[in-house]
PDB file of C-alpha atoms in Angstrom:
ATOM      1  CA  UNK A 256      73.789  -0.843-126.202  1.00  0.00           C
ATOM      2  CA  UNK A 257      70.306  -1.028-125.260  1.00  0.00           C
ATOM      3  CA  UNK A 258      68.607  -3.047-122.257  1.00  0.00           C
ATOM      4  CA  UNK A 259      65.509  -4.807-121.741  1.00  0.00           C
ATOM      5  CA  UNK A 260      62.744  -3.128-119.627  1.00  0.00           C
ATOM      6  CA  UNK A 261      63.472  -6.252-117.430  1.00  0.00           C
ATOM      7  CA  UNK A 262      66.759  -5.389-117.481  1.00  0.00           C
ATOM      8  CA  UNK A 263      66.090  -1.434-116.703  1.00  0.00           C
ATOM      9  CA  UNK A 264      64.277  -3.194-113.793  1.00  0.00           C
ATOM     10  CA  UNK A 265      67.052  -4.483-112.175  1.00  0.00           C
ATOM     11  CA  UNK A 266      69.325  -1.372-112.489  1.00  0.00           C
ATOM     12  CA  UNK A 267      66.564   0.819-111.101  1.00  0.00           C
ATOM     13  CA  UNK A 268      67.308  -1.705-108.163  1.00  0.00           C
ATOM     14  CA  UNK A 269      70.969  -1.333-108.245  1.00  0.00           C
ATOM     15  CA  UNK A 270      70.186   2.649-108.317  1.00  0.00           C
ATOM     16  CA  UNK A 271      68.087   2.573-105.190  1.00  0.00           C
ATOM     17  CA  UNK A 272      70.211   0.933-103.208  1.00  0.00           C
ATOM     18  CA  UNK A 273      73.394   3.348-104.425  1.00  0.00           C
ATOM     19  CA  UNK A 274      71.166   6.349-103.775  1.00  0.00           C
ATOM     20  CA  UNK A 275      71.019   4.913-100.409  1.00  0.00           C
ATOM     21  CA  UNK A 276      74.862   4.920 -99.519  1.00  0.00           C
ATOM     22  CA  UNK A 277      74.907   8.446 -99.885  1.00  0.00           C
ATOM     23  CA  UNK A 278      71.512   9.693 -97.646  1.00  0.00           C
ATOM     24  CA  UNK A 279      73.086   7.143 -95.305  1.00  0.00           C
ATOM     25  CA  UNK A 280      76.982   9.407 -95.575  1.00  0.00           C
ATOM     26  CA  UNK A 281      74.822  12.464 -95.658  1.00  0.00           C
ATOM     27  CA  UNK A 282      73.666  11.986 -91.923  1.00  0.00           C
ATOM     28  CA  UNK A 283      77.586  13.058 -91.223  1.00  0.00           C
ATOM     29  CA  UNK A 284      79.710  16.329 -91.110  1.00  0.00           C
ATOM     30  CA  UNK A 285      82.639  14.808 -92.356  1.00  0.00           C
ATOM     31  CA  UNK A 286      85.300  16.997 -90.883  1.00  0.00           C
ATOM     32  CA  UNK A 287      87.705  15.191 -89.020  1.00  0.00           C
ATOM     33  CA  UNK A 288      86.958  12.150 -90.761  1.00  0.00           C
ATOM     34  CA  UNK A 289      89.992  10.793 -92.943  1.00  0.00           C
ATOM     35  CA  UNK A 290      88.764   9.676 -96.697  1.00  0.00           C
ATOM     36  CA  UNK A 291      89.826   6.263 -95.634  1.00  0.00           C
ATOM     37  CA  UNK A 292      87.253   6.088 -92.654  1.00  0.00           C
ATOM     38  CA  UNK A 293      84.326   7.000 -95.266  1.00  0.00           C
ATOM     39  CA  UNK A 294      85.712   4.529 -97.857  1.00  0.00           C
ATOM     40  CA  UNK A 295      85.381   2.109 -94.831  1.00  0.00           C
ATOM     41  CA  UNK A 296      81.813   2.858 -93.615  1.00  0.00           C
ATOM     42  CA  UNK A 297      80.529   3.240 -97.414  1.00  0.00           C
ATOM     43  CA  UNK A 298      81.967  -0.567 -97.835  1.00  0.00           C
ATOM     44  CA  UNK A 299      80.485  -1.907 -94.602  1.00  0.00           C
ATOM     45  CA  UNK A 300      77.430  -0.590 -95.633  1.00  0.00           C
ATOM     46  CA  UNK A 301      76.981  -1.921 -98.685  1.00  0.00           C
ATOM     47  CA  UNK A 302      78.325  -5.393 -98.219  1.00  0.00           C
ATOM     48  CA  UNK A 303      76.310  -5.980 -94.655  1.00  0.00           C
ATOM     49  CA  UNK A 304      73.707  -3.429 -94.989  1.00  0.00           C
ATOM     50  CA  UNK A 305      72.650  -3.943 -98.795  1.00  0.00           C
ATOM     51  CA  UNK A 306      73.782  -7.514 -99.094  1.00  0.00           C
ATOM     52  CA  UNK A 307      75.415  -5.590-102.297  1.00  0.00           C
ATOM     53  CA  UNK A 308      79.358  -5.429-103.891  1.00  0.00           C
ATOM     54  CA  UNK A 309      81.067  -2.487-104.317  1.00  0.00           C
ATOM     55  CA  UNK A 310      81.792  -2.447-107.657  1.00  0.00           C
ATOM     56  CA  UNK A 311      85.090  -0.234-107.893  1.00  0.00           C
ATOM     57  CA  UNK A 312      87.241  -2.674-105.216  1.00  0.00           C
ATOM     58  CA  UNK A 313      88.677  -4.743-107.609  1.00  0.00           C
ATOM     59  CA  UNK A 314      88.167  -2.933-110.791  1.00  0.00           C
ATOM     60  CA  UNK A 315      91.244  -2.428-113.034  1.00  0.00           C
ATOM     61  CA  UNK A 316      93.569  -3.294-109.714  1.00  0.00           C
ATOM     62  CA  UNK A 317      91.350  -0.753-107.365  1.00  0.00           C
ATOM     63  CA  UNK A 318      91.277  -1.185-103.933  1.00  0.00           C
ATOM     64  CA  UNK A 319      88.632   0.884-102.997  1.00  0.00           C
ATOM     65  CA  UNK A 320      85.078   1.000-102.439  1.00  0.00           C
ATOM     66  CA  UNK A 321      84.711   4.451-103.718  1.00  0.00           C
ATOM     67  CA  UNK A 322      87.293   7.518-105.103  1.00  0.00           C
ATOM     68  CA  UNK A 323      87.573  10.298-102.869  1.00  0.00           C
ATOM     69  CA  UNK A 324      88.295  13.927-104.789  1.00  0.00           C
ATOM     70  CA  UNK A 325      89.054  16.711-102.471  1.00  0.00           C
ATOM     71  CA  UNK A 326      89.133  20.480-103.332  1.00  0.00           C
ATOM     72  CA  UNK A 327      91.557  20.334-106.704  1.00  0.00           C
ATOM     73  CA  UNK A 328      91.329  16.579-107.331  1.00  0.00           C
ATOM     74  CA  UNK A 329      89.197  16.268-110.367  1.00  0.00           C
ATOM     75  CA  UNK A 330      88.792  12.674-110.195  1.00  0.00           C
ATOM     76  CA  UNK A 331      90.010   9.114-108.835  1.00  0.00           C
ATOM     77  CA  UNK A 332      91.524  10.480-105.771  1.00  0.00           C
ATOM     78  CA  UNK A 333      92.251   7.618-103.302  1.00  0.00           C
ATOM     79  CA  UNK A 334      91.444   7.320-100.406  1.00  0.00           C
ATOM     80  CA  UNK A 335      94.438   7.551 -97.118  1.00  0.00           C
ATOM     81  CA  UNK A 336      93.820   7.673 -93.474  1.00  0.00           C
ATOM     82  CA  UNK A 337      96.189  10.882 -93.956  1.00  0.00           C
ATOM     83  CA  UNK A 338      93.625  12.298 -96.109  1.00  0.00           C
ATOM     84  CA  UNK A 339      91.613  14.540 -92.940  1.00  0.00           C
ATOM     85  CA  UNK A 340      88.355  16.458 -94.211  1.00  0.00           C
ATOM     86  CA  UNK A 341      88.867  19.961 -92.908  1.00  0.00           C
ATOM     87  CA  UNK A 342      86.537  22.621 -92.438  1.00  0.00           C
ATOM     88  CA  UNK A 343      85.882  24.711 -95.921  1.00  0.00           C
ATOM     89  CA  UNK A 344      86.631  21.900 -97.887  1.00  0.00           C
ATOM     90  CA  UNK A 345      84.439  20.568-100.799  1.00  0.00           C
ATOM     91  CA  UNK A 346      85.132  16.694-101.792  1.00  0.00           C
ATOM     92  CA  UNK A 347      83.258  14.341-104.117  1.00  0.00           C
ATOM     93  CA  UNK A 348      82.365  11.021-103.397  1.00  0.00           C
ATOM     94  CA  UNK A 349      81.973   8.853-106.648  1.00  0.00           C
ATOM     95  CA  UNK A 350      80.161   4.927-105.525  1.00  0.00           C
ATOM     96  CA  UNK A 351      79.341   2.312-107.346  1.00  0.00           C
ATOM     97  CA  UNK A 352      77.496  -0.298-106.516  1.00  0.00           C
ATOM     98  CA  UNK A 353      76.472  -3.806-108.097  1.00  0.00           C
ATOM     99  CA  UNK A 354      73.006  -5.781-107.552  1.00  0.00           C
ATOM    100  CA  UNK A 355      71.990  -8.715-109.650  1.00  0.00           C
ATOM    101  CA  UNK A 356      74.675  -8.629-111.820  1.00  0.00           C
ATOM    102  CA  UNK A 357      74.248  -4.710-113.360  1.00  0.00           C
ATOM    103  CA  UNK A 358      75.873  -1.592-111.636  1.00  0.00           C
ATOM    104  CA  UNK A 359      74.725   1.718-110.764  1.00  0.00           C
ATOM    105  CA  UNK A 360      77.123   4.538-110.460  1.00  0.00           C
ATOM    106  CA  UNK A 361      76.906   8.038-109.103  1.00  0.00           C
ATOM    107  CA  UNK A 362      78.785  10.568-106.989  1.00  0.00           C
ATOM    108  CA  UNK A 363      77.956  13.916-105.202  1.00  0.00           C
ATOM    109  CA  UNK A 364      80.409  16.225-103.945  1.00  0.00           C
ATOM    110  CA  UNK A 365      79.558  17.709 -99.727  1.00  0.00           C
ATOM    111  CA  UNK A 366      80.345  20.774 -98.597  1.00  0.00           C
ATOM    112  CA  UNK A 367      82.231  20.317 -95.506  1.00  0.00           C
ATOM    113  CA  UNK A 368      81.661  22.935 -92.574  1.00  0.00           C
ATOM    114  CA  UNK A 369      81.708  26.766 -93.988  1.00  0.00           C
ATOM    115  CA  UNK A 370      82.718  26.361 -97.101  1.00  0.00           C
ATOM    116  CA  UNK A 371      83.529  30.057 -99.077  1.00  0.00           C
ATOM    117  CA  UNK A 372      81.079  31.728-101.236  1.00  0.00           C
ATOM    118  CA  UNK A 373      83.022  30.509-104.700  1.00  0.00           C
ATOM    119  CA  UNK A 374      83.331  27.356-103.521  1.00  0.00           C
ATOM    120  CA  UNK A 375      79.783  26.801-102.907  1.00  0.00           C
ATOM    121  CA  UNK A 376      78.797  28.223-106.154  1.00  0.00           C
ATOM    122  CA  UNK A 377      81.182  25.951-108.006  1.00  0.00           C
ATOM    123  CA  UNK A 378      79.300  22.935-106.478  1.00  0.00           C
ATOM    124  CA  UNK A 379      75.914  24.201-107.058  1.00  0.00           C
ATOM    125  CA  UNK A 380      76.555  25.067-110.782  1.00  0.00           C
ATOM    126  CA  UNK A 381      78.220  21.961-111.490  1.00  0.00           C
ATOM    127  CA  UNK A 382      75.070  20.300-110.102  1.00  0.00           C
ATOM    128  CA  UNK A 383      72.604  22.577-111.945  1.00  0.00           C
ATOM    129  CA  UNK A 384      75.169  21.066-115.018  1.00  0.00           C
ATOM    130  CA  UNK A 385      74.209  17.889-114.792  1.00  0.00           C
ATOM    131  CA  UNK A 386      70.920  18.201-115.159  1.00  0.00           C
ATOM    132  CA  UNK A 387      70.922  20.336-117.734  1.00  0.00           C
ATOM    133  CA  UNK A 388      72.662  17.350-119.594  1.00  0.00           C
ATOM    134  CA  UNK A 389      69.600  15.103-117.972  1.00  0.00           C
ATOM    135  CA  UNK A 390      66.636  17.065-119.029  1.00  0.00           C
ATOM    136  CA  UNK A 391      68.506  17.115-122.887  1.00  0.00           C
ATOM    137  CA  UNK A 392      67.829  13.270-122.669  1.00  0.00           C
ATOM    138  CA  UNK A 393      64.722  11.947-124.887  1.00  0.00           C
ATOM    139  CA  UNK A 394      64.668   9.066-127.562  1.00  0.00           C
ATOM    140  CA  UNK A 395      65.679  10.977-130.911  1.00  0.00           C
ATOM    141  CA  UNK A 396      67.760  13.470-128.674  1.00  0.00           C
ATOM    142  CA  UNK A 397      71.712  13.370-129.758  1.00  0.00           C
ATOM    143  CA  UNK A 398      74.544  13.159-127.313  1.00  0.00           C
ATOM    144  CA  UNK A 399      75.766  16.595-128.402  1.00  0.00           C
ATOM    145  CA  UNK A 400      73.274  18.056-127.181  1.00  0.00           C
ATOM    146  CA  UNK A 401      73.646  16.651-123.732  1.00  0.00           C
ATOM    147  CA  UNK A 402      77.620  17.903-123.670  1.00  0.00           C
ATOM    148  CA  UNK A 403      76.402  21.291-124.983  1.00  0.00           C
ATOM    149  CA  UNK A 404      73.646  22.344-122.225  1.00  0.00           C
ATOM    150  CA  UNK A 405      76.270  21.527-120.401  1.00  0.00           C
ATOM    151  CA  UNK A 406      78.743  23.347-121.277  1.00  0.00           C
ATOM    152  CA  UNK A 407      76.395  26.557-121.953  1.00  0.00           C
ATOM    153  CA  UNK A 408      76.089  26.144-118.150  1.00  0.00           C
ATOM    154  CA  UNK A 409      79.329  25.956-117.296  1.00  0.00           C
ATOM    155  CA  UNK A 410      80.619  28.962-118.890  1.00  0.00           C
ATOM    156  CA  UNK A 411      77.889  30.670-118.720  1.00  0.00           C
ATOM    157  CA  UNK A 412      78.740  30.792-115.271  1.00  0.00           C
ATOM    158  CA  UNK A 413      82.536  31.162-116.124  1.00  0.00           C
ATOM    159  CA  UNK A 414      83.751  27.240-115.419  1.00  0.00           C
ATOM    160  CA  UNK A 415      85.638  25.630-117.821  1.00  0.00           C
ATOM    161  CA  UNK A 416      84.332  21.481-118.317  1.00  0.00           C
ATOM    162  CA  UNK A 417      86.733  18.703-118.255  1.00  0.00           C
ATOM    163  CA  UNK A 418      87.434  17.127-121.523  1.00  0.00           C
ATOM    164  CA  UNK A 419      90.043  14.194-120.407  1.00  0.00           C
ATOM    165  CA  UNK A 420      87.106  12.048-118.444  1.00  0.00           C
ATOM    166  CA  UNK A 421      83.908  11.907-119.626  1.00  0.00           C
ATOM    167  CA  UNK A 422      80.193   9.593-118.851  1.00  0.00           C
ATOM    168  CA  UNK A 423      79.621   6.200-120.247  1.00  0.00           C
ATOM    169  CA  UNK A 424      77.072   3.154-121.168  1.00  0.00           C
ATOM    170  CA  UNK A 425      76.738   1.191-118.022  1.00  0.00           C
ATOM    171  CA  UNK A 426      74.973  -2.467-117.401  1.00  0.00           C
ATOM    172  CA  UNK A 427      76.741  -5.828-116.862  1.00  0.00           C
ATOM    173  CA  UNK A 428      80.007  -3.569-117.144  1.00  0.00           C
ATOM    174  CA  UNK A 429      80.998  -0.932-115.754  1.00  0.00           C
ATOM    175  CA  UNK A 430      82.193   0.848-118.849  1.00  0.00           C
ATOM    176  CA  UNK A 431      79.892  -0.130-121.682  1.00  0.00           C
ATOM    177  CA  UNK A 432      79.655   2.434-125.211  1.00  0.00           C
ATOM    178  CA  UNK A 433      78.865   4.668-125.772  1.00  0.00           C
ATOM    179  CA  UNK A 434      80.646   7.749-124.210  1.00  0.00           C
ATOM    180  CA  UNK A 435      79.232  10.681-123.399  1.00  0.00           C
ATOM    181  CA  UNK A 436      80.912  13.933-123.461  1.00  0.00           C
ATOM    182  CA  UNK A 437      80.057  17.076-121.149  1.00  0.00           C
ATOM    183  CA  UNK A 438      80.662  19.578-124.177  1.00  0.00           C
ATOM    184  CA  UNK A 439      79.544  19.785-127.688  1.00  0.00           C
ATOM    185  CA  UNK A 440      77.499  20.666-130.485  1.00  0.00           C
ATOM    186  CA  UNK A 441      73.747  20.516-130.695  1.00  0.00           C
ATOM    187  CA  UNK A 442      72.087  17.792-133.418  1.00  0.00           C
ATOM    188  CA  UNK A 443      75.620  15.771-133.470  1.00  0.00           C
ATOM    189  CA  UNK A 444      76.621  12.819-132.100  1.00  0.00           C
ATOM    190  CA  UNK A 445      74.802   9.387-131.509  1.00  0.00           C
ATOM    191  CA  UNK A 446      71.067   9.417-131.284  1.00  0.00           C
ATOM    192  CA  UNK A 447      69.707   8.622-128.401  1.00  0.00           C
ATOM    193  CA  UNK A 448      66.671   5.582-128.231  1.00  0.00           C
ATOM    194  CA  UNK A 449      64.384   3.979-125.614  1.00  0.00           C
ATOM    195  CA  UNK A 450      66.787   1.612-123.156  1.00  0.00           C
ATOM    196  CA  UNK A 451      69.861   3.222-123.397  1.00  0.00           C
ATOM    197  CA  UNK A 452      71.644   3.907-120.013  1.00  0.00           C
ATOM    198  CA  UNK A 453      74.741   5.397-119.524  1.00  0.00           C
ATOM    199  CA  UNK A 454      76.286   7.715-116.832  1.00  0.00           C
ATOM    200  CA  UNK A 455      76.011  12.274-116.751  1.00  0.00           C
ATOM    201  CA  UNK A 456      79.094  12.983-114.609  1.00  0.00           C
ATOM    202  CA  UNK A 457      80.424  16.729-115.469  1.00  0.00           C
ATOM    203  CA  UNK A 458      83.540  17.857-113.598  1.00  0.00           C
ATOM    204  CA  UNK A 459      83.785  21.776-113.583  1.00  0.00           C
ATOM    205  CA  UNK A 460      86.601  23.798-113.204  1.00  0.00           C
ATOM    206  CA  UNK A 461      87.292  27.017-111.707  1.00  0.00           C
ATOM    207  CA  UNK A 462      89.955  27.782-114.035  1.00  0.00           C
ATOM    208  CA  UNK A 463      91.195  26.240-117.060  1.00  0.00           C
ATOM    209  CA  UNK A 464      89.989  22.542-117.792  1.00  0.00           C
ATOM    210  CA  UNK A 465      93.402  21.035-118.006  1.00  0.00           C
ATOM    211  CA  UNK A 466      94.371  18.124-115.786  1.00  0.00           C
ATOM    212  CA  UNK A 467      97.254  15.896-114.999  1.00  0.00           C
ATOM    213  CA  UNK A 468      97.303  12.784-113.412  1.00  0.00           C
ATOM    214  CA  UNK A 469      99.861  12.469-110.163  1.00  0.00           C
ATOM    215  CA  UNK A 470     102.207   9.746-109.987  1.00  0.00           C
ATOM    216  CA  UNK A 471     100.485   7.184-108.029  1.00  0.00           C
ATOM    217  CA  UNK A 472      98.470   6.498-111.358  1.00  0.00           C
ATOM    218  CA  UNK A 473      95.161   7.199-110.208  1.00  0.00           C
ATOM    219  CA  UNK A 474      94.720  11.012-108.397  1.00  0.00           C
ATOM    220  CA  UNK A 475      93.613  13.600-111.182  1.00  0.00           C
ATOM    221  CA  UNK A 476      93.979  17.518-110.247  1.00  0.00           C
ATOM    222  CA  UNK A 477      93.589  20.821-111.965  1.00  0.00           C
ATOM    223  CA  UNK A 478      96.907  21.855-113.893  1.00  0.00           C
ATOM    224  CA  UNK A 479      96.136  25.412-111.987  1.00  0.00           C
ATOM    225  CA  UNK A 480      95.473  23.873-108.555  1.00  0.00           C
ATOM    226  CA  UNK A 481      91.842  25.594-108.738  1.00  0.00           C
ATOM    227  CA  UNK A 482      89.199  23.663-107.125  1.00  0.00           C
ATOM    228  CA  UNK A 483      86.997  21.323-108.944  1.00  0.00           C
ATOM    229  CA  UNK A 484      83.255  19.756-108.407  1.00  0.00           C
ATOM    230  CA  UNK A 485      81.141  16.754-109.960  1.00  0.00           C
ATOM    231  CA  UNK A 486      78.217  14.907-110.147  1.00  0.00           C
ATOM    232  CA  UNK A 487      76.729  12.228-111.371  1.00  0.00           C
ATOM    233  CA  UNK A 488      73.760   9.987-112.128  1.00  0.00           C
ATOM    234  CA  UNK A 489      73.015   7.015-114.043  1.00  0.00           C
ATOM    235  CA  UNK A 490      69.982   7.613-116.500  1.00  0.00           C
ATOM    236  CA  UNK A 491      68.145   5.415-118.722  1.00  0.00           C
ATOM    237  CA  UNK A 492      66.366   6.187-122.330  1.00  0.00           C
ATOM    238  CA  UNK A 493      62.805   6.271-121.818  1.00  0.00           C
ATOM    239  CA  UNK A 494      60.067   6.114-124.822  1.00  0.00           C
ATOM    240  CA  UNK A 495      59.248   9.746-123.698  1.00  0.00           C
ATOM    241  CA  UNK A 496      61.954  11.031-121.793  1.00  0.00           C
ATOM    242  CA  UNK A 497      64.524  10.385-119.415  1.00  0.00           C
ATOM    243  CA  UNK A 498      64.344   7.910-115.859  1.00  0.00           C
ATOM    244  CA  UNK A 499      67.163   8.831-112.912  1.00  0.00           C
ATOM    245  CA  UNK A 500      67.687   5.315-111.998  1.00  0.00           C
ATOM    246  CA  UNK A 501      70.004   6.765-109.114  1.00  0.00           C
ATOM    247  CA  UNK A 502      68.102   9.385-108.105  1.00  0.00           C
ATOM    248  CA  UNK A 503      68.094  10.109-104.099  1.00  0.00           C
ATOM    249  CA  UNK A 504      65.051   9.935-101.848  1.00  0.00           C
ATOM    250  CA  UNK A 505      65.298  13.505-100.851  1.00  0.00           C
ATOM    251  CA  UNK A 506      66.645  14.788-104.095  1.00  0.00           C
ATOM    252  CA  UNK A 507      63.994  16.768-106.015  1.00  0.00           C
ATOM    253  CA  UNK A 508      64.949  16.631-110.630  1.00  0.00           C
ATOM    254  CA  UNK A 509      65.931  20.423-111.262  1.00  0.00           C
ATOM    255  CA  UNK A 510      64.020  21.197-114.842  1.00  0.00           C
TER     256      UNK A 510
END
């Protein structure tokens, strides 16, 4: 569960190059652009661009280079040329990426043209979220009390957190132990040590937290049809702390 400092190396790599991909989608405004045409760019990009793989196309019989969630889609929304980005609309973009043989994996959800005052505040918070779970991340630390700043966050500022999906260890595989859950308990839970890495990727809700999946086996919404946000990083242990291995160029750590 643990990885070499030469190992740590490498992903840092991996999580340079992913942080990347998204100042390079950030240079657009989206609207007007189907999901399909960003999937598109994103996998030109990293294939002739970073000399890199896109991790997801292939994975468990994906086709994709990235999943596209729009407004209520929670998670692993696909992406369609039917799919047009309108004005007001928030949508997360969730990339991985693969370098040497290890993977990096983030997302970040844009706020497309004037997007309404809730709306905005949903993405911010659910931003704010994730680090909270970040800064909770020191050797000796537990995972519950990652999921619990959190979800102190979240309802502090009256979202509920997704409990069907949660982070994960990350390395050679995409999905490595252990996971890591966006609510809990303080002082439970695995305890964290130096060279761990593993994925923070809270999805907040405007209303309740309960999903459902939609019948082509992959698109996630909100049972209420209220609009949902995420983020996510990949982080590794440190002997004193916590390193954002995906952390963008322009992005300043919230403490």
């Amino acid at each position: 569960m643990t990885k070499r400092p030469e190992e740590i190396a490498l992903m840092a790599e991996a999580g340079k190059l992913l942080a990347s991909v998204f100042s390079y989608l950030d240079q657009f405004s989206l609207a007007g652009m189907s999901t399909l045409q960003v999937n598109d760019m994103v996998d030109s990009f990293i294939v002739h661009q970073l000399s890199a793989r896109p991790a997801s196309k292939g994975q468990y019989g994906y086709a994709y280079a990235l999943n596209s969630s729009r407004n209520n889609v929670v998670c692993h929304g696909v992406p369609c040329a039917t799919d047009i980005l309108q004005d007001g609309d928030i949508v997360n973009f969730d990339i991985t990426l693969e370098k040497h043989g290890f993977i990096a994996d983030s997302s970040k959800t844009y706020l497309v043209g004037d997007v309404s005052a809730p709306a905005r505040h949903l993405v911010q918070t659910t931003y704010e979220a994730m680090w909270k779970g970040i800064n909770a991340v020191r050797p000796g630390a537990q995972l519950g009390d990652v999921g619990y700043a959190i979800q102190r966050h979240a309802q502090r500022n009256g979202y509920s957190v997704v409990r069907d999906f949660c982070g994960h260890g990350i390395g050679r595989e995409m999905h490595e132990p252990p996971q890591v859950l966006h609510w809990g308990r303080p002082k439970t839970g695995l305890i964290l040590r130096e060279g761990m890495v593993f994925t923070i990727e809270p999805m907040l809700n405007q209303g309740r937290h309960a999903v459902h999946t939609e019948d082509d086996g992959w698109t996630v919404v909100t049972s209420d049809g209220k609009l949902s946000a995420q983020f996510e990083h990949t982080v590794a242990v440190t002997h004193n702390g916590v390193r954002v291995l995906t952390l963008r160029p322009e992005e300043a750590p919230l403490h």
